[in-house]
Tab-separated table of N, CA and C in Angstrom:
chain	number	residue	atom	x	y	z
A	1475	MET	N	81.546	-40.427	-11.195
A	1475	MET	CA	82.332	-39.836	-10.148
A	1475	MET	C	81.498	-39.813	-8.868
A	1476	SER	N	82.147	-40.047	-7.744
A	1476	SER	CA	81.462	-39.978	-6.457
A	1476	SER	C	82.436	-39.466	-5.404
A	1477	ILE	N	81.907	-39.009	-4.298
A	1477	ILE	CA	82.753	-38.532	-3.209
A	1477	ILE	C	83.284	-39.738	-2.448
A	1478	ALA	N	84.593	-39.850	-2.333
A	1478	ALA	CA	85.206	-40.952	-1.587
A	1478	ALA	C	85.144	-40.682	-0.092
A	1479	HIS	N	85.514	-39.454	0.307
A	1479	HIS	CA	85.380	-39.053	1.708
A	1479	HIS	C	85.509	-37.540	1.820
A	1480	VAL	N	85.074	-37.018	2.940
A	1480	VAL	CA	85.307	-35.624	3.292
A	1480	VAL	C	86.184	-35.650	4.539
A	1481	ALA	N	86.919	-34.571	4.771
A	1481	ALA	CA	87.855	-34.553	5.902
A	1481	ALA	C	87.621	-33.329	6.772
A	1482	LEU	N	87.752	-33.523	8.071
A	1482	LEU	CA	87.591	-32.457	9.047
A	1482	LEU	C	88.807	-32.428	9.970
A	1483	TRP	N	89.355	-31.233	10.183
A	1483	TRP	CA	90.415	-31.079	11.175
A	1483	TRP	C	89.794	-30.988	12.563
A	1484	THR	N	90.483	-31.517	13.553
A	1484	THR	CA	90.051	-31.423	14.939
A	1484	THR	C	91.272	-31.258	15.829
A	1485	ARG	N	91.058	-30.769	17.010
A	1485	ARG	CA	92.129	-30.688	18.003
A	1485	ARG	C	92.054	-31.870	18.965
A	1486	ASP	N	90.985	-32.687	18.873
A	1486	ASP	CA	90.826	-33.831	19.767
A	1486	ASP	C	90.203	-34.996	19.004
A	1487	LEU	N	91.054	-35.768	18.369
A	1487	LEU	CA	90.627	-36.883	17.523
A	1487	LEU	C	89.705	-37.849	18.260
A	1488	GLU	N	90.078	-38.216	19.464
A	1488	GLU	CA	89.301	-39.226	20.198
A	1488	GLU	C	87.941	-38.692	20.638
A	1489	ALA	N	87.859	-37.429	21.030
A	1489	ALA	CA	86.563	-36.854	21.426
A	1489	ALA	C	85.602	-36.830	20.250
A	1490	VAL	N	86.088	-36.441	19.077
A	1490	VAL	CA	85.222	-36.381	17.903
A	1490	VAL	C	84.834	-37.786	17.458
A	1491	ALA	N	85.769	-38.716	17.477
A	1491	ALA	CA	85.455	-40.109	17.115
A	1491	ALA	C	84.405	-40.676	18.075
A	1492	SER	N	84.570	-40.426	19.353
A	1492	SER	CA	83.616	-40.906	20.351
A	1492	SER	C	82.232	-40.298	20.135
A	1493	PHE	N	82.191	-39.003	19.833
A	1493	PHE	CA	80.914	-38.341	19.565
A	1493	PHE	C	80.193	-39.017	18.403
A	1494	TRP	N	80.878	-39.185	17.278
A	1494	TRP	CA	80.242	-39.787	16.106
A	1494	TRP	C	79.818	-41.228	16.374
A	1495	SER	N	80.604	-41.958	17.131
A	1495	SER	CA	80.261	-43.333	17.467
A	1495	SER	C	79.063	-43.396	18.408
A	1496	ASN	N	79.103	-42.626	19.476
A	1496	ASN	CA	78.043	-42.672	20.482
A	1496	ASN	C	76.749	-42.029	20.031
A	1497	PHE	N	76.832	-40.908	19.315
A	1497	PHE	CA	75.615	-40.196	18.945
A	1497	PHE	C	74.982	-40.744	17.677
A	1498	PHE	N	75.793	-41.122	16.696
A	1498	PHE	CA	75.268	-41.559	15.405
A	1498	PHE	C	75.491	-43.040	15.108
A	1499	GLY	N	76.235	-43.747	15.948
A	1499	GLY	CA	76.510	-45.153	15.687
A	1499	GLY	C	77.518	-45.382	14.583
A	1500	ALA	N	78.383	-44.401	14.334
A	1500	ALA	CA	79.389	-44.539	13.271
A	1500	ALA	C	80.394	-45.627	13.610
A	1501	SER	N	80.854	-46.310	12.582
A	1501	SER	CA	81.983	-47.230	12.731
A	1501	SER	C	83.252	-46.395	12.654
A	1502	ILE	N	84.179	-46.656	13.547
A	1502	ILE	CA	85.395	-45.861	13.636
A	1502	ILE	C	86.582	-46.736	13.249
A	1503	GLY	N	87.349	-46.275	12.278
A	1503	GLY	CA	88.533	-47.013	11.841
A	1503	GLY	C	89.703	-46.823	12.794
A	1504	ASP	N	90.742	-47.590	12.550
A	1504	ASP	CA	91.949	-47.507	13.356
A	1504	ASP	C	92.626	-46.156	13.189
A	1505	VAL	N	93.419	-45.805	14.171
A	1505	VAL	CA	94.198	-44.563	14.108
A	1505	VAL	C	95.351	-44.748	13.126
A	1506	TYR	N	95.516	-43.760	12.255
A	1506	TYR	CA	96.674	-43.714	11.370
A	1506	TYR	C	97.595	-42.624	11.910
A	1507	GLU	N	98.863	-42.943	12.084
A	1507	GLU	CA	99.852	-41.963	12.517
A	1507	GLU	C	100.907	-41.841	11.427
A	1508	SER	N	101.075	-40.622	10.933
A	1508	SER	CA	101.992	-40.375	9.829
A	1508	SER	C	103.444	-40.450	10.290
A	1509	ARG	N	104.272	-41.117	9.482
A	1509	ARG	CA	105.719	-41.130	9.736
A	1509	ARG	C	106.369	-39.903	9.116
A	1510	ARG	N	105.740	-39.369	8.063
A	1510	ARG	CA	106.314	-38.219	7.348
A	1510	ARG	C	105.918	-36.874	7.950
A	1511	ARG	N	104.837	-36.833	8.680
A	1511	ARG	CA	104.368	-35.572	9.278
A	1511	ARG	C	104.124	-35.807	10.773
A	1512	PRO	N	105.147	-35.669	11.592
A	1512	PRO	CA	105.018	-35.956	13.028
A	1512	PRO	C	103.858	-35.201	13.667
A	1513	GLY	N	103.061	-35.932	14.434
A	1513	GLY	CA	101.913	-35.348	15.118
A	1513	GLY	C	100.602	-35.501	14.368
A	1514	PHE	N	100.672	-35.855	13.070
A	1514	PHE	CA	99.444	-36.040	12.295
A	1514	PHE	C	98.863	-37.403	12.602
A	1515	ARG	N	97.573	-37.389	12.994
A	1515	ARG	CA	96.830	-38.629	13.228
A	1515	ARG	C	95.462	-38.482	12.582
A	1516	SER	N	94.920	-39.587	12.110
A	1516	SER	CA	93.574	-39.534	11.532
A	1516	SER	C	92.850	-40.857	11.754
A	1517	ARG	N	91.532	-40.772	11.600
A	1517	ARG	CA	90.656	-41.948	11.663
A	1517	ARG	C	89.537	-41.717	10.653
A	1518	PHE	N	89.008	-42.802	10.108
A	1518	PHE	CA	87.865	-42.705	9.203
A	1518	PHE	C	86.610	-43.144	9.934
A	1519	LEU	N	85.523	-42.390	9.724
A	1519	LEU	CA	84.209	-42.702	10.266
A	1519	LEU	C	83.330	-43.143	9.107
A	1520	THR	N	82.523	-44.165	9.313
A	1520	THR	CA	81.583	-44.558	8.261
A	1520	THR	C	80.189	-44.694	8.843
A	1521	LEU	N	79.234	-44.264	8.040
A	1521	LEU	CA	77.810	-44.357	8.358
A	1521	LEU	C	77.128	-44.983	7.153
A	1522	GLY	N	76.549	-46.131	7.315
A	1522	GLY	CA	75.861	-46.765	6.196
A	1522	GLY	C	76.771	-46.930	5.000
A	1523	ASP	N	76.230	-46.651	3.804
A	1523	ASP	CA	77.015	-46.838	2.589
A	1523	ASP	C	77.435	-45.518	1.951
A	1524	GLY	N	77.332	-44.421	2.701
A	1524	GLY	CA	77.725	-43.115	2.173
A	1524	GLY	C	79.232	-42.936	2.205
A	1525	PRO	N	79.699	-41.782	1.754
A	1525	PRO	CA	81.142	-41.526	1.800
A	1525	PRO	C	81.624	-41.465	3.244
A	1526	ALA	N	82.876	-41.779	3.437
A	1526	ALA	CA	83.477	-41.754	4.772
A	1526	ALA	C	83.810	-40.321	5.172
A	1527	ILE	N	83.986	-40.125	6.465
A	1527	ILE	CA	84.459	-38.853	6.999
A	1527	ILE	C	85.810	-39.141	7.645
A	1528	GLU	N	86.833	-38.426	7.190
A	1528	GLU	CA	88.142	-38.560	7.806
A	1528	GLU	C	88.292	-37.431	8.816
A	1529	ILE	N	88.561	-37.783	10.062
A	1529	ILE	CA	88.860	-36.766	11.063
A	1529	ILE	C	90.367	-36.782	11.258
A	1530	MET	N	90.962	-35.588	11.324
A	1530	MET	CA	92.424	-35.470	11.336
A	1530	MET	C	92.828	-34.500	12.443
A	1531	GLU	N	93.938	-34.802	13.112
A	1531	GLU	CA	94.458	-33.879	14.114
A	1531	GLU	C	95.950	-33.700	13.946
A	1532	GLY	N	96.426	-32.578	14.467
A	1532	GLY	CA	97.848	-32.274	14.497
A	1532	GLY	C	98.051	-31.114	15.452
A	1533	PRO	N	99.231	-30.990	16.028
A	1533	PRO	CA	99.467	-29.932	17.014
A	1533	PRO	C	99.390	-28.534	16.410
A	1534	TRP	N	99.379	-28.408	15.106
A	1534	TRP	CA	99.321	-27.114	14.438
A	1534	TRP	C	97.894	-26.630	14.182
A	1535	VAL	N	96.881	-27.446	14.469
A	1535	VAL	CA	95.492	-27.091	14.179
A	1535	VAL	C	95.032	-25.993	15.140
A	1536	ALA	N	94.551	-24.910	14.579
A	1536	ALA	CA	94.083	-23.772	15.375
A	1536	ALA	C	92.731	-24.090	16.012
A	1537	PRO	N	92.375	-23.379	17.065
A	1537	PRO	CA	91.051	-23.573	17.675
A	1537	PRO	C	89.945	-23.272	16.670
A	1538	ALA	N	88.780	-23.826	16.925
A	1538	ALA	CA	87.622	-23.594	16.056
A	1538	ALA	C	87.192	-22.140	16.137
A	1539	ASP	N	86.516	-21.692	15.088
A	1539	ASP	CA	85.930	-20.352	15.107
A	1539	ASP	C	84.866	-20.302	16.196
A	1540	PRO	N	84.563	-19.120	16.685
A	1540	PRO	CA	83.496	-18.998	17.683
A	1540	PRO	C	82.177	-19.515	17.127
A	1541	GLU	N	81.351	-20.055	18.003
A	1541	GLU	CA	80.039	-20.540	17.578
A	1541	GLU	C	79.263	-19.422	16.909
A	1542	GLY	N	78.532	-19.787	15.891
A	1542	GLY	CA	77.682	-18.825	15.219
A	1542	GLY	C	78.361	-18.033	14.117
A	1543	VAL	N	79.668	-18.218	13.931
A	1543	VAL	CA	80.380	-17.495	12.887
A	1543	VAL	C	80.375	-18.344	11.619
A	1544	GLU	N	79.757	-17.835	10.572
A	1544	GLU	CA	79.787	-18.542	9.304
A	1544	GLU	C	81.047	-18.134	8.576
A	1545	ARG	N	81.691	-19.103	7.939
A	1545	ARG	CA	82.963	-18.834	7.306
A	1545	ARG	C	83.080	-19.631	6.020
A	1546	THR	N	84.083	-19.320	5.227
A	1546	THR	CA	84.342	-20.059	4.004
A	1546	THR	C	84.670	-21.506	4.369
A	1547	GLY	N	84.183	-22.425	3.595
A	1547	GLY	CA	84.443	-23.843	3.834
A	1547	GLY	C	83.133	-24.610	3.883
A	1548	LEU	N	83.201	-25.849	4.272
A	1548	LEU	CA	81.996	-26.669	4.360
A	1548	LEU	C	81.057	-26.087	5.407
A	1549	ALA	N	79.792	-25.937	5.057
A	1549	ALA	CA	78.812	-25.356	5.975
A	1549	ALA	C	78.294	-26.384	6.979
A	1550	HIS	N	78.041	-27.594	6.512
A	1550	HIS	CA	77.560	-28.655	7.400
A	1550	HIS	C	77.656	-29.999	6.683
A	1551	VAL	N	77.496	-31.039	7.463
A	1551	VAL	CA	77.332	-32.392	6.948
A	1551	VAL	C	75.871	-32.736	7.183
A	1552	ALA	N	75.191	-33.288	6.201
A	1552	ALA	CA	73.785	-33.668	6.351
A	1552	ALA	C	73.670	-35.187	6.402
A	1553	LEU	N	72.944	-35.669	7.400
A	1553	LEU	CA	72.719	-37.099	7.565
A	1553	LEU	C	71.244	-37.407	7.370
A	1554	SER	N	70.943	-38.342	6.499
A	1554	SER	CA	69.567	-38.760	6.261
A	1554	SER	C	69.218	-39.876	7.231
A	1555	LEU	N	68.201	-39.642	8.066
A	1555	LEU	CA	67.809	-40.621	9.084
A	1555	LEU	C	66.646	-41.497	8.640
A	1556	GLY	N	65.957	-41.130	7.560
A	1556	GLY	CA	64.933	-42.002	6.996
A	1556	GLY	C	63.502	-41.693	7.363
A	1557	SER	N	63.267	-40.971	8.475
A	1557	SER	CA	61.882	-40.674	8.847
A	1557	SER	C	61.811	-39.433	9.726
A	1558	GLU	N	60.633	-38.826	9.734
A	1558	GLU	CA	60.389	-37.663	10.582
A	1558	GLU	C	60.548	-38.040	12.057
A	1559	ALA	N	60.053	-39.234	12.422
A	1559	ALA	CA	60.154	-39.687	13.815
A	1559	ALA	C	61.611	-39.833	14.250
A	1560	ALA	N	62.465	-40.325	13.350
A	1560	ALA	CA	63.886	-40.481	13.691
A	1560	ALA	C	64.546	-39.119	13.878
A	1561	VAL	N	64.178	-38.147	13.046
A	1561	VAL	CA	64.711	-36.785	13.198
A	1561	VAL	C	64.251	-36.207	14.532
A	1562	ASP	N	62.965	-36.370	14.857
A	1562	ASP	CA	62.433	-35.864	16.126
A	1562	ASP	C	63.160	-36.479	17.316
A	1563	ALA	N	63.372	-37.787	17.276
A	1563	ALA	CA	64.033	-38.472	18.390
A	1563	ALA	C	65.477	-38.004	18.555
A	1564	MET	N	66.210	-37.884	17.454
A	1564	MET	CA	67.598	-37.459	17.556
A	1564	MET	C	67.689	-35.993	17.960
A	1565	ALA	N	66.764	-35.163	17.489
A	1565	ALA	CA	66.748	-33.754	17.886
A	1565	ALA	C	66.479	-33.637	19.385
A	1566	ALA	N	65.581	-34.451	19.905
A	1566	ALA	CA	65.300	-34.441	21.348
A	1566	ALA	C	66.539	-34.858	22.131
A	1567	ARG	N	67.241	-35.860	21.645
A	1567	ARG	CA	68.483	-36.297	22.295
A	1567	ARG	C	69.533	-35.182	22.259
A	1568	ALA	N	69.661	-34.514	21.114
A	1568	ALA	CA	70.623	-33.418	20.979
A	1568	ALA	C	70.261	-32.271	21.924
A	1569	GLU	N	68.976	-31.985	22.055
A	1569	GLU	CA	68.556	-30.926	22.974
A	1569	GLU	C	68.911	-31.297	24.413
A	1570	ALA	N	68.672	-32.541	24.787
A	1570	ALA	CA	68.984	-33.001	26.145
A	1570	ALA	C	70.485	-32.920	26.429
A	1571	GLU	N	71.307	-33.089	25.380
A	1571	GLU	CA	72.758	-33.036	25.554
A	1571	GLU	C	73.324	-31.633	25.347
A	1572	GLY	N	72.439	-30.677	25.065
A	1572	GLY	CA	72.867	-29.285	24.922
A	1572	GLY	C	73.589	-28.958	23.634
A	1573	ILE	N	73.376	-29.758	22.588
A	1573	ILE	CA	74.073	-29.519	21.321
A	1573	ILE	C	73.124	-29.191	20.169
A	1574	LEU	N	71.840	-29.018	20.470
A	1574	LEU	CA	70.869	-28.682	19.434
A	1574	LEU	C	70.990	-27.204	19.071
A	1575	VAL	N	71.142	-26.923	17.789
A	1575	VAL	CA	71.244	-25.553	17.290
A	1575	VAL	C	69.892	-25.081	16.780
A	1576	SER	N	69.187	-25.937	16.053
A	1576	SER	CA	67.905	-25.591	15.454
A	1576	SER	C	66.976	-26.798	15.576
A	1577	PRO	N	65.791	-26.610	16.171
A	1577	PRO	CA	64.883	-27.747	16.360
A	1577	PRO	C	64.331	-28.275	15.044
A	1578	ALA	N	63.768	-29.462	15.102
A	1578	ALA	CA	63.184	-30.090	13.916
A	1578	ALA	C	62.039	-29.232	13.387
A	1579	ARG	N	62.029	-29.058	12.055
A	1579	ARG	CA	61.011	-28.247	11.413
A	1579	ARG	C	61.019	-28.534	9.920
A	1580	TRP	N	59.908	-28.175	9.285
A	1580	TRP	CA	59.837	-28.213	7.820
A	1580	TRP	C	60.379	-26.893	7.314
A	1581	THR	N	61.327	-26.938	6.404
A	1581	THR	CA	61.904	-25.720	5.850
A	1581	THR	C	61.064	-25.243	4.669
A	1582	GLY	N	61.290	-24.022	4.255
A	1582	GLY	CA	60.562	-23.453	3.122
A	1582	GLY	C	60.811	-24.172	1.815
A	1583	ASP	N	61.956	-24.876	1.726
A	1583	ASP	CA	62.243	-25.606	0.484
A	1583	ASP	C	61.888	-27.085	0.583
A	1584	GLY	N	61.101	-27.456	1.612
A	1584	GLY	CA	60.524	-28.797	1.660
A	1584	GLY	C	61.314	-29.863	2.392
A	1585	PHE	N	62.290	-29.482	3.205
A	1585	PHE	CA	63.052	-30.464	3.972
A	1585	PHE	C	62.603	-30.477	5.427
A	1586	TYR	N	62.540	-31.657	6.031
A	1586	TYR	CA	62.312	-31.766	7.470
A	1586	TYR	C	63.671	-32.002	8.085
A	1587	GLU	N	64.105	-31.068	8.931
A	1587	GLU	CA	65.471	-31.146	9.433
A	1587	GLU	C	65.621	-30.483	10.791
A	1588	ALA	N	66.696	-30.846	11.467
A	1588	ALA	CA	67.166	-30.193	12.678
A	1588	ALA	C	68.675	-30.053	12.515
A	1589	VAL	N	69.297	-29.189	13.339
A	1589	VAL	CA	70.734	-28.967	13.235
A	1589	VAL	C	71.344	-29.068	14.632
A	1590	LEU	N	72.494	-29.742	14.719
A	1590	LEU	CA	73.225	-29.857	15.973
A	1590	LEU	C	74.698	-29.593	15.731
A	1591	ARG	N	75.483	-29.510	16.811
A	1591	ARG	CA	76.925	-29.250	16.713
A	1591	ARG	C	77.715	-30.415	17.292
A	1592	ASP	N	78.862	-30.697	16.670
A	1592	ASP	CA	79.787	-31.689	17.222
A	1592	ASP	C	80.692	-30.997	18.254
A	1593	PRO	N	81.587	-31.724	18.911
A	1593	PRO	CA	82.431	-31.109	19.935
A	1593	PRO	C	83.310	-29.961	19.440
A	1594	ASP	N	83.611	-29.926	18.140
A	1594	ASP	CA	84.420	-28.838	17.577
A	1594	ASP	C	83.564	-27.674	17.079
A	1595	GLY	N	82.251	-27.795	17.169
A	1595	GLY	CA	81.361	-26.736	16.704
A	1595	GLY	C	80.883	-26.897	15.278
A	1596	ASN	N	81.280	-27.966	14.596
A	1596	ASN	CA	80.815	-28.195	13.230
A	1596	ASN	C	79.318	-28.499	13.236
A	1597	LEU	N	78.614	-27.946	12.263
A	1597	LEU	CA	77.193	-28.181	12.161
A	1597	LEU	C	76.894	-29.511	11.473
A	1598	ILE	N	75.921	-30.222	12.020
A	1598	ILE	CA	75.452	-31.481	11.447
A	1598	ILE	C	73.941	-31.360	11.299
A	1599	GLU	N	73.480	-31.455	10.063
A	1599	GLU	CA	72.050	-31.394	9.775
A	1599	GLU	C	71.534	-32.817	9.765
A	1600	ILE	N	70.427	-33.043	10.467
A	1600	ILE	CA	69.772	-34.353	10.417
A	1600	ILE	C	68.448	-34.144	9.703
A	1601	THR	N	68.165	-35.005	8.755
A	1601	THR	CA	66.990	-34.847	7.892
A	1601	THR	C	66.392	-36.221	7.581
A	1602	ILE	N	65.238	-36.177	6.943
A	1602	ILE	CA	64.593	-37.433	6.535
A	1602	ILE	C	65.438	-38.040	5.448
């Protein structure tokens, strides 16, 4: 068994797709528009050979929770960049763009990671 994809709701499909493409180099699939659920649109993002991320929008999607509020659901998506230098470089880029939440550091459980936010406020962990 393996994860085929994870899905995230958004209020701005194109902004989130652009973020993932520009910041992480994700490949972005075509827009799917549902005939059965008017207003539903989605796109798949792929990074390397991992599971895809489906981003979905609809006029019924509520605004994101305020920043800093932890809630039930997925806590973050973690991306493996392959090296400490790559984490440092991406963390510096995230800081310059004002989206860095936690700078690169070694955690107590042995991970080298930094954390940033996407346009909807979702946390993205970057690690070796």
